[in-house]
Coordinates of C-alpha atoms and ligand atoms in Angstrom, one line a residue:
M1 CA -5.3 34.0 6.2
S2 CA -2.7 36.7 6.9
D3 CA -2.1 39.5 3.8
T4 CA 1.6 38.4 3.2
L5 CA 0.6 35.1 3.3
T6 CA -2.1 35.1 0.7
A7 CA -0.4 37.1 -1.7
R8 CA 2.4 34.2 -1.7
Y9 CA -0.2 31.9 -1.6
W10 CA -2.0 33.1 -4.8
T11 CA 1.9 33.7 -6.5
A12 CA 3.0 30.7 -5.8
C13 CA -0.1 29.3 -7.5
A14 CA 0.3 31.1 -11.1
V15 CA 4.7 30.5 -10.5
A16 CA 4.1 26.9 -10.5
R17 CA 1.3 27.0 -13.6
S18 CA 4.0 28.8 -15.8
A19 CA 7.0 26.5 -14.5
G20 CA 4.8 23.9 -15.6
Q21 CA 4.3 24.9 -18.7
L22 CA 7.6 25.6 -19.4
A23 CA 9.0 22.2 -17.8
Y24 CA 6.2 21.0 -20.3
Q25 CA 8.0 22.2 -23.6
Y26 CA 11.1 20.9 -22.7
F27 CA 9.3 17.4 -22.1
Q28 CA 7.7 17.5 -25.6
N29 CA 11.1 18.3 -26.7
L30 CA 13.4 15.2 -25.4
D31 CA 15.2 14.7 -28.4
S32 CA 16.9 18.1 -28.2
L33 CA 17.8 17.7 -24.1
T34 CA 21.2 16.7 -23.2
V35 CA 21.1 14.8 -20.2
E36 CA 23.8 15.2 -17.6
S37 CA 24.0 13.2 -14.3
K38 CA 24.5 14.4 -10.7
G39 CA 25.3 10.8 -9.3
I40 CA 23.9 7.2 -10.1
Q41 CA 20.6 7.1 -11.2
N42 CA 20.2 11.1 -10.6
P43 CA 19.8 12.7 -13.8
V44 CA 19.9 16.7 -14.5
T45 CA 18.4 18.4 -17.4
I46 CA 19.0 22.4 -19.0
A47 CA 15.1 21.9 -18.3
D48 CA 15.5 21.7 -14.0
R49 CA 18.1 24.6 -14.2
N50 CA 15.8 26.5 -16.3
V51 CA 12.2 26.4 -14.9
E52 CA 14.3 26.5 -11.1
N53 CA 15.4 30.3 -12.4
L54 CA 12.2 31.5 -13.5
I55 CA 10.4 30.0 -10.2
I56 CA 12.9 31.9 -7.8
S57 CA 12.9 35.3 -10.3
R58 CA 9.7 35.2 -10.6
L59 CA 9.1 35.0 -6.6
T60 CA 12.4 37.4 -5.7
H61 CA 10.8 40.2 -8.5
C62 CA 7.7 39.9 -6.3
F63 CA 9.0 39.5 -2.8
P64 CA 12.5 40.3 -3.2
T65 CA 13.3 39.8 1.0
D66 CA 12.2 35.7 1.0
Y67 CA 15.2 33.3 0.9
F68 CA 15.3 30.3 -1.2
L69 CA 16.4 26.4 -0.5
A70 CA 16.4 24.1 -4.4
E71 CA 17.0 21.7 -5.9
E72 CA 19.0 22.5 -7.9
S73 CA 21.1 25.7 -6.9
G74 CA 20.9 24.8 -3.4
G75 CA 20.4 28.4 -1.6
E76 CA 20.0 29.6 1.9
R77 CA 19.0 27.3 4.3
C78 CA 17.3 29.5 6.3
D79 CA 14.8 28.0 8.5
D80 CA 12.8 31.2 9.7
Q81 CA 10.8 32.0 6.2
V82 CA 12.1 29.8 3.7
W83 CA 10.6 29.0 -0.6
V84 CA 11.6 24.9 -0.3
I85 CA 11.5 24.4 -4.3
D86 CA 11.5 21.5 -6.5
P87 CA 11.4 22.6 -10.5
I88 CA 11.0 19.0 -11.6
D89 CA 10.1 16.2 -9.1
G90 CA 10.7 13.4 -11.0
T91 CA 13.5 14.2 -13.5
A92 CA 13.8 10.3 -14.2
N93 CA 10.4 10.2 -15.2
F94 CA 11.0 13.4 -17.2
V95 CA 13.8 12.4 -19.1
R96 CA 12.2 9.1 -20.6
G97 CA 9.1 10.8 -21.9
L98 CA 7.3 9.0 -18.9
P99 CA 4.4 12.1 -17.8
Y100 CA 4.5 11.2 -13.6
F101 CA 6.4 14.7 -13.3
C102 CA 5.6 18.1 -11.3
V103 CA 6.7 21.2 -10.1
S104 CA 6.6 21.2 -6.5
I105 CA 6.8 24.9 -4.0
A106 CA 6.5 24.6 -0.1
Y107 CA 6.4 28.0 1.8
V108 CA 8.1 27.2 5.2
V109 CA 7.6 29.9 8.3
N110 CA 9.0 28.9 11.8
Q111 CA 9.4 24.6 10.9
E112 CA 5.6 25.2 10.1
I113 CA 4.7 24.6 5.8
K114 CA 2.6 27.2 5.3
I115 CA 1.6 26.6 1.8
G116 CA 2.2 23.6 -0.5
I117 CA 1.8 24.1 -4.7
I118 CA 2.5 20.8 -6.3
Y119 CA 1.5 21.5 -10.6
D120 CA 1.2 18.4 -13.0
P121 CA 1.4 19.9 -16.3
S122 CA 0.9 16.8 -18.2
R123 CA -2.7 16.7 -17.0
D124 CA -2.6 20.4 -16.2
E125 CA -3.9 19.8 -12.7
L126 CA -2.9 22.2 -10.1
F127 CA -3.0 20.7 -6.4
A128 CA -3.1 23.6 -3.7
A129 CA -2.8 23.7 0.0
F130 CA -3.1 26.1 2.2
Q131 CA -2.1 25.6 6.7
G132 CA -5.4 25.8 8.1
K133 CA -7.7 26.4 5.2
G134 CA -8.1 23.3 3.0
A135 CA -6.9 21.6 0.1
T136 CA -7.8 21.5 -3.9
R137 CA -7.2 20.4 -7.0
N138 CA -7.7 22.8 -10.5
D139 CA -9.9 25.0 -7.0
Q140 CA -12.3 21.9 -6.3
P141 CA -12.1 20.8 -2.7
M142 CA -9.9 17.5 -2.3
K143 CA -10.0 14.7 0.5
V144 CA -7.9 11.7 0.7
T145 CA -9.6 8.5 0.5
H146 CA -12.4 6.6 3.6
C147 CA -9.7 3.2 2.9
Q148 CA -9.8 1.2 5.9
E149 CA -7.0 -1.6 5.5
L150 CA -4.1 -2.5 3.5
S151 CA -5.9 -4.9 2.0
S152 CA -7.9 -2.6 -0.1
A153 CA -5.0 0.0 0.0
I154 CA -3.1 1.0 -3.0
I155 CA 0.4 2.4 -1.1
A156 CA 3.0 4.2 -3.5
L157 CA 6.4 4.5 -2.4
D158 CA 9.8 5.0 -3.9
I159 CA 13.1 2.9 -2.4
G160 CA 16.1 5.3 -3.5
L161 CA 19.6 4.0 -3.2
R162 CA 20.9 5.9 -0.1
T163 CA 18.7 2.9 2.9
S164 CA 19.4 -0.2 2.9
I165 CA 18.1 -2.6 -0.3
E166 CA 17.0 -5.0 2.8
S167 CA 14.6 -2.2 4.7
G168 CA 13.3 -1.2 1.1
F169 CA 12.2 -5.0 0.5
K170 CA 11.1 -5.7 3.5
A171 CA 7.9 -3.1 4.0
V172 CA 7.1 -4.4 0.4
Q173 CA 7.3 -8.0 1.5
N174 CA 4.7 -6.6 4.8
L175 CA 2.7 -4.7 2.5
M176 CA 1.9 -7.9 0.0
A177 CA 1.7 -10.0 2.9
Q178 CA -1.3 -7.9 3.8
Q179 CA -2.6 -7.8 0.0
S180 CA -2.0 -3.7 -0.4
V181 CA -0.9 -3.1 -4.1
T182 CA 2.1 -1.6 -4.5
R183 CA 3.3 1.3 -6.8
H184 CA 7.3 2.9 -7.4
L185 CA 6.1 6.1 -9.5
G186 CA 9.6 7.8 -9.0
S187 CA 7.8 11.4 -8.1
A188 CA 7.8 11.6 -4.3
A189 CA 5.4 15.0 -5.1
L190 CA 3.5 14.2 -7.2
A191 CA 2.2 10.6 -5.7
L192 CA 1.8 12.9 -2.2
A193 CA -0.8 14.9 -4.8
H194 CA -2.6 12.0 -5.7
V195 CA -2.6 10.2 -1.4
A196 CA -4.3 13.6 -0.8
D197 CA -6.7 14.0 -4.2
G198 CA -7.4 10.2 -3.4
R199 CA -6.0 8.2 -6.1
L200 CA -4.0 6.8 -3.8
D201 CA -4.7 5.7 -0.1
G202 CA -0.4 5.8 0.9
Y203 CA 3.2 6.8 0.5
W204 CA 6.3 6.2 1.9
N205 CA 10.0 6.9 1.4
P206 CA 12.1 6.3 3.7
H207 CA 14.8 9.3 3.1
L208 CA 13.8 12.6 0.3
N209 CA 15.1 16.0 0.5
P210 CA 12.9 18.4 2.0
W211 CA 12.2 19.8 -1.7
D212 CA 10.8 16.5 -2.6
V213 CA 8.1 16.1 0.3
L214 CA 7.2 19.6 1.9
A215 CA 4.5 20.8 -0.6
G216 CA 2.6 17.4 -0.8
Q217 CA 3.2 16.6 3.0
L218 CA 0.8 19.9 3.5
L219 CA -1.2 18.7 0.7
V220 CA -2.3 15.5 2.6
Q221 CA -2.7 17.1 5.6
E222 CA -4.7 19.9 4.4
A223 CA -6.6 17.0 3.2
G224 CA -7.9 14.9 5.7
G225 CA -5.1 12.5 5.7
W226 CA -2.2 11.8 8.2
S227 CA 1.6 12.6 7.7
T228 CA 5.1 12.4 9.4
D229 CA 6.8 15.5 10.5
F230 CA 9.1 15.9 7.7
L231 CA 10.4 19.0 9.2
A232 CA 11.2 17.1 12.5
Q233 CA 15.0 16.1 13.8
D234 CA 16.2 19.4 10.9
G235 CA 14.7 17.3 8.3
I236 CA 15.4 21.0 6.3
N237 CA 18.9 20.4 6.1
K238 CA 19.3 16.9 6.6
G239 CA 16.6 14.9 4.7
N240 CA 14.1 12.4 6.6
S241 CA 11.8 10.1 6.1
I242 CA 7.8 10.5 4.8
L243 CA 4.7 8.0 5.5
A244 CA 1.7 10.0 4.9
C245 CA -1.6 8.0 4.1
T246 CA -6.2 8.4 5.7
P247 CA -5.9 8.4 8.8
A248 CA -7.0 4.7 9.1
L249 CA -4.0 3.1 8.1
Q250 CA -1.7 5.5 10.0
Q251 CA -0.5 2.1 12.5
A252 CA -0.8 -0.8 9.8
L253 CA 1.1 1.0 8.1
Q254 CA 4.2 2.7 10.5
N255 CA 4.3 -1.4 11.5
A256 CA 4.5 -2.0 7.9
T257 CA 7.0 0.6 6.8
K258 CA 9.0 0.9 10.5
T259 CA 12.8 0.0 9.1
S260 CA 16.1 0.5 11.0
D261 CA 17.1 2.8 8.4
C262 CA 14.7 5.5 10.2
Ligands
2AM301 P1 13.7 13.9 -8.0 O1 13.3 13.2 -9.3 O2 13.6 15.1 -8.3 O3 15.6 13.7 -8.5 C1 11.6 9.1 -6.1 O4 12.3 8.6 -7.2 C2 11.6 10.4 -6.0 O5 13.7 10.6 -4.8 C3 11.9 11.3 -6.5 O6 10.7 12.4 -5.6 C4 13.5 11.7 -6.5 O7 13.4 13.2 -6.8 C5 13.7 11.5 -5.4 N1 15.1 10.7 -5.7 C6 15.8 10.2 -6.5 N2 16.8 10.2 -6.4 C7 17.3 10.8 -5.8 C8 18.8 11.6 -5.4 N3 19.7 10.8 -5.8 N4 19.1 12.2 -4.5 C9 17.7 12.8 -4.0 N5 16.4 13.0 -4.3 C10 16.6 12.1 -5.2
CA302 CA1 13.1 16.3 -5.9

């Protein structure tokens, strides 16, 4: 690990924990939280904004020249070297009191994800990956499952409102026809962390933003899994689909989720 990347890795781990703890304080007092709307089925609260501010201000304090791309504030779309941040992924779950949400922080250098950190404050679980050095959950190495067949797999997917309903249904139909069990969990980042640690066997979403995906993509790859390259075709600016799974499921899942949208 280069010294500068090592410093960023440990700082991001600490910042993700603090950010998650702040999110969880809001989560325990939902009655006093006003929910605003950024669009259809797209809620936001002061919790999202304040957690994001905490992350950016702490990282800026340590690395004053770094760039940021973040869900609530936007920021610089710098491809060379940028922190990509989702303060609360799974906001719709969060505002309803469903404990499936997380903080997601990735660090990207020249189109490569170097660091991926996801923190789940509900379970006090920190998922961390460093490119080429593996992935951990609360400092213990983690691996994807050995799942070989869709008929023994649990595949999580979130079908948003931004792609065609038909292609989403088709993918679910294909998976069910092959006896997969499916889950719609509502946080892409946390579902990807759960693929990395073997609780799920795969995750698919036909269109997401970079802050939903990048940390989780590195976690899956560093835990021995396979994933599409979200950053291909200018994914950092345009968004992209994501498919991530155990290596043995790659072909079957690519076939099952092939759609006209992506
Ligand atoms: P969010 O919770 O940060 O909004 C599954 O719902 C996934 O899709 C989540 O990771 C969620 O991120 C994201 N998502 C939901 N609605 C979205 C929208 N309108 N635009 C972008 N991402 C969205
Ligand atoms: Ca998100």
